[in-house]
C-alpha positions in Angstrom: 128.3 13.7 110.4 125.2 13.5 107.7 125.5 10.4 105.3 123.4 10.6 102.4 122.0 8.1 100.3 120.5 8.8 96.6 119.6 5.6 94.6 119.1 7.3 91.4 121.4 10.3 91.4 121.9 12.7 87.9 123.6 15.4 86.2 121.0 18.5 86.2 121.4 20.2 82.7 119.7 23.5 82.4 119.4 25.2 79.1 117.8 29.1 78.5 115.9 29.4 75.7 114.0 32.5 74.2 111.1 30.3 73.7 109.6 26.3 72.6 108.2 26.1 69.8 107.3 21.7 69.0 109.3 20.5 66.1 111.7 23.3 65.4 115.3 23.6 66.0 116.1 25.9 68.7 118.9 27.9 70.3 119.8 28.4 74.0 121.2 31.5 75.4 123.0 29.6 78.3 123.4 26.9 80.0 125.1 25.1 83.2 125.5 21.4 84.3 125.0 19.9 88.2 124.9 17.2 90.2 122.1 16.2 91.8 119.3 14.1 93.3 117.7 14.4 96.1 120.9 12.9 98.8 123.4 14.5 96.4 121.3 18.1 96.9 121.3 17.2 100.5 125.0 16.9 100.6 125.7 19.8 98.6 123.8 22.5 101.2 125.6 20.2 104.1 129.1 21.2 102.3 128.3 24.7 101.5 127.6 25.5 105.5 130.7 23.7 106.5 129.0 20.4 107.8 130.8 17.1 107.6 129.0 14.8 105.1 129.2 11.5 103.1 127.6 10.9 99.8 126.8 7.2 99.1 125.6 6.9 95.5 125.7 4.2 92.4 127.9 5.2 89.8 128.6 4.3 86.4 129.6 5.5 83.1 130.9 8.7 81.5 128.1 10.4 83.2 128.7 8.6 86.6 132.5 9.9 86.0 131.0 13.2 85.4 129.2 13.2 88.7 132.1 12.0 90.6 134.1 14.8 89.3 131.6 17.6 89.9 131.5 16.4 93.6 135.1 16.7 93.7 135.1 19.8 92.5 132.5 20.9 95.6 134.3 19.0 97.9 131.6 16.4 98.8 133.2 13.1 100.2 131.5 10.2 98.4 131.5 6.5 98.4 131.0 5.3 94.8 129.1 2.1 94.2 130.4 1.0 90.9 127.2 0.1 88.6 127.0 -1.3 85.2 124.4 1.2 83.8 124.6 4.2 83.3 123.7 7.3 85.4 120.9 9.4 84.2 120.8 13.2 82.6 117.7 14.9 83.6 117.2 18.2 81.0 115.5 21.5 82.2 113.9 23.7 79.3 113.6 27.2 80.8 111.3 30.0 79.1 112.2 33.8 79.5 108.4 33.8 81.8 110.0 31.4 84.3 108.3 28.1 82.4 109.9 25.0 83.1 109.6 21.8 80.7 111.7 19.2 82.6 112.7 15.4 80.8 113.8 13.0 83.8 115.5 10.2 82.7 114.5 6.7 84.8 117.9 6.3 85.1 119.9 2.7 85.1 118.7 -0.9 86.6 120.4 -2.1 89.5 121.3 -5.8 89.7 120.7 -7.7 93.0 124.6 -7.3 93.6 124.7 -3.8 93.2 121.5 -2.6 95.1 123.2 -4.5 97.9 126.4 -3.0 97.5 124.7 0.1 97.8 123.3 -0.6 101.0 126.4 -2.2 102.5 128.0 0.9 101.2 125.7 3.3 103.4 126.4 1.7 106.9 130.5 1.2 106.2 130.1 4.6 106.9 127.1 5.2 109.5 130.2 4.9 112.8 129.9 8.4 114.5 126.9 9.4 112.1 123.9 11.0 113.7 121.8 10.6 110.7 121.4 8.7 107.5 119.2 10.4 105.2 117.7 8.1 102.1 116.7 10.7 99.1 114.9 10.5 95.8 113.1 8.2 93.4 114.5 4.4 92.7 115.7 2.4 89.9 114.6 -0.2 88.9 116.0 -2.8 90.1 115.5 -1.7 93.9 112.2 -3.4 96.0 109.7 -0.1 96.6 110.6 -0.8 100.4 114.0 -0.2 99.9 113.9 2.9 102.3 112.2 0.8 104.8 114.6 -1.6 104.9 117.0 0.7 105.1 115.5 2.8 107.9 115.6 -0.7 109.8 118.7 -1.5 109.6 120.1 1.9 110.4 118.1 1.9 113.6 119.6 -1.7 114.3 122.9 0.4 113.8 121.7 2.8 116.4 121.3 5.5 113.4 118.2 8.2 112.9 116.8 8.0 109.3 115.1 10.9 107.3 113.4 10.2 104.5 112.8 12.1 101.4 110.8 10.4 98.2 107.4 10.4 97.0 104.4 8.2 95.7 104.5 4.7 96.4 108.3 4.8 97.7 107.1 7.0 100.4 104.0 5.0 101.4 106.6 1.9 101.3 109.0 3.7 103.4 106.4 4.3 106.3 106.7 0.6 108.0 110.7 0.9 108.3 109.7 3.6 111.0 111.7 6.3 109.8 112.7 9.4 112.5 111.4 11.6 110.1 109.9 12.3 106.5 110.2 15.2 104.3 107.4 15.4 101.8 106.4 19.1 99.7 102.4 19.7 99.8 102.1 17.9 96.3 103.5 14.6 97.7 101.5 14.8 101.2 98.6 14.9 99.0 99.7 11.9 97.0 100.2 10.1 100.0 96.6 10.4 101.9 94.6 10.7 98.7 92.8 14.2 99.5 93.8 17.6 98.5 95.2 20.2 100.7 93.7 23.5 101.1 94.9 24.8 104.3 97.1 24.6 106.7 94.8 22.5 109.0 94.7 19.8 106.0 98.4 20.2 106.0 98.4 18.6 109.6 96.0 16.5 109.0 97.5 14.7 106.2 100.9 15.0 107.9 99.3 13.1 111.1 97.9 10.3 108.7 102.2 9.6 107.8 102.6 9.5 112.1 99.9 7.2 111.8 101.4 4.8 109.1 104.6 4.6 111.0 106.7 8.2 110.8 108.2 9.6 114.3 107.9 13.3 112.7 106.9 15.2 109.7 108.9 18.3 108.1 106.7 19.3 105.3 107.9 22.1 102.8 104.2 24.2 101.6 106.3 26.4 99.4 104.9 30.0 99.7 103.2 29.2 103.1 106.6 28.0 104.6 107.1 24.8 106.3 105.3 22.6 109.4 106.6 20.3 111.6 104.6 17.5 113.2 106.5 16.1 115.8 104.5 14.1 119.3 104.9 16.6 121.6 103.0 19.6 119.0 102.7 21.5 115.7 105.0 24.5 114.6 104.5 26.6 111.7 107.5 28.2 110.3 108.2 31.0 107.5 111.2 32.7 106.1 110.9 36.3 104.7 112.4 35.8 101.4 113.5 39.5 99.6 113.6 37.8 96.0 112.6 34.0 94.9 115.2 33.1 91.7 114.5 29.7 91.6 112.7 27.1 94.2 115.2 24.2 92.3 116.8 22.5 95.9 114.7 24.4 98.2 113.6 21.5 100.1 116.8 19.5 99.8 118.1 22.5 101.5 115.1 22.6 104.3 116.3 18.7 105.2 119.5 19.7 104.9 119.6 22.5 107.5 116.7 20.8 110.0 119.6 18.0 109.8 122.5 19.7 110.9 120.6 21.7 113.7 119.7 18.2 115.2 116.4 17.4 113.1 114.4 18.0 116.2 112.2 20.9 117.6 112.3 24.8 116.5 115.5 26.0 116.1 116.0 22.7 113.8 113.4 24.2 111.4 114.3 28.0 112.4 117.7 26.9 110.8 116.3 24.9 107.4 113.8 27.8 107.0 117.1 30.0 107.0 119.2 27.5 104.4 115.9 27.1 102.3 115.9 31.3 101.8 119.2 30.9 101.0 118.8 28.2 98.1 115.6 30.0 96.2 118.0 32.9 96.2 120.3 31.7 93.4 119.9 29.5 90.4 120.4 25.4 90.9 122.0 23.4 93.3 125.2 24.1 94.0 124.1 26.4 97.1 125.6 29.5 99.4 125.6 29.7 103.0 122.5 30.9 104.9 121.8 34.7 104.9 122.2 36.4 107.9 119.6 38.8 106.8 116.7 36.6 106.6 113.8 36.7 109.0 112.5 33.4 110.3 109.0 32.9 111.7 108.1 30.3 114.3 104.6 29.4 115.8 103.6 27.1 117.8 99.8 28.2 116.7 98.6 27.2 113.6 96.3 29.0 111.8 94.0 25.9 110.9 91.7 27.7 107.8 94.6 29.7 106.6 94.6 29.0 103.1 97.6 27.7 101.2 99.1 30.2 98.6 98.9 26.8 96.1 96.3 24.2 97.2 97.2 20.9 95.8 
């Protein structure tokens, strides 16, 4: 069993429209609702390959009884952690050229009672669990080393942490020791304070986190695939993908699948390479099972000046 935990969880709401122009009224062709956050994405792709999960998240208002029922409806087991505030609605404006104009919400403060809650919440639930993975950004409310704290205690708890945020919260995470973090390109950059164009910067960068206290380092480059940076070597992974929809979730779905294939080595990332195809294959969140079809790509020899398809 996976149990994930998403601080600041949402309801996605994606609306179609023909175009943006500032100031005017304007019409959507369509639209659909999620849940999500980063954990609750995690969860999700867990559920949709038939792996046993448990979703830890705050809750609270009509959109937190929104969530809850959305969850029900995928059939996500979750622990609620009653909150005062109310959970957030992040909005996705999508042009008819792929354009994306996204309005995240912070989302609601957590009291000292309720961020411990939260936490207390997580390892009721940790007995037979082989991983605990702590997604996405905080609210306020929670110390920036939240994930490092947590990562600490889970290990006390004999538990292996991933961790998936970015910025600060990532740097903050690095101390607790976590198993393993997931950045994309744009937060590796963040985080070591150069860009990335290739590959060998890539490894660099994702040595620098080993450095600063990570085990291992799943990295998600987008178009160039994924590495892994573990202490026994490198591996550079791909997916042949026959036709990208939307990259929404792909790298929930990356952690999710190196997860449940034992979040070590190369058939771990063989198998999120496989579950990431599968999610940039459909619209959203709410994800299908892997596609047999797709060809995976592992090296153990990395192409060190290959550039990346979008340096950052």
């Amino acid at each position: 069993m996976i149990v994930t935990v998403t601080p600041n969880p949402s309801v996605d709401r994606t609306v179609f429209v023909d175009a943006l122009p500032r100031g005017a009224v304007v019409r959507s062709r369509r639209t659909h609702s999620e849940p999500s956050g980063k954990g609750v994405n995690v969860a999700l792709a867990l559920r949709a390959h038939g792996h046993d999960v448990v979703a830890v998240l705050p809750v609270g208002g009509a959109v937190g009884s929104q969530i809850m029922t959305m969850l029900k409806d995928a059939d996500v087991p979750v622990i609620a952690v009653p909150i005062a505030g109310e959970i957030r609605i992040n909005v996705s404006l999508v042009e008819p050229d792929g354009t994306v104009t996204k309005i995240n919400e912070p989302g609601p403060a957590l009291d000292p009672a309720e961020a411990a809650a939260l936490t207390a919440a997580a390892f009721e639930h940790t007995g037979g669990a082989g991983w605990l993975a702590g997604c996405g950004s905080l609210p306020a409310g929670l110390p920036e080393d939240f994930y490092a704290r947590l990562a600490a205690e889970a290990h006390r708890h004999g538990v292996k942490v991933a961790i998936d945020t970015s910025g600060t919260t990532l740097r903050s995470a690095l101390p607790g020791r976590p198993d393993l973090v997931k950045p994309n390109a744009h937060e590796l950059a963040e985080v070591v304070g150069r860009p990335l164009k290739t590959l060998g910067d890539a490894v660099d960068a994702a040595a620098v986190l080993q450095q600063r206290g990570a085990r291992s380092v799943l990295a998600s480059l987008g178009a160039d695939g994924a590495i892994l940076v573990e202490d026994d070597g490198v591996l550079h992974g791909r997916a042949a993908v026959p036709r990208v929809v939307s990259a929404v979730g792909a790298g929930d779905a990356l952690l999710a699948g190196f997860l449940a294939a034992g979040g070590i080595g190369r058939d771990a990332l063989r198998n999120a390479l496989a579950w990431a195809a599968a999610a940039v294959g459909h619209e959203g969140t709410l994800f299908s099972g892997a596609d047999p079809g797709v060809t995976v790509t592992i090296t153990d020899v990395v192409d060190r000046d290959h550039p990346l398809a979008e340096p950052v």
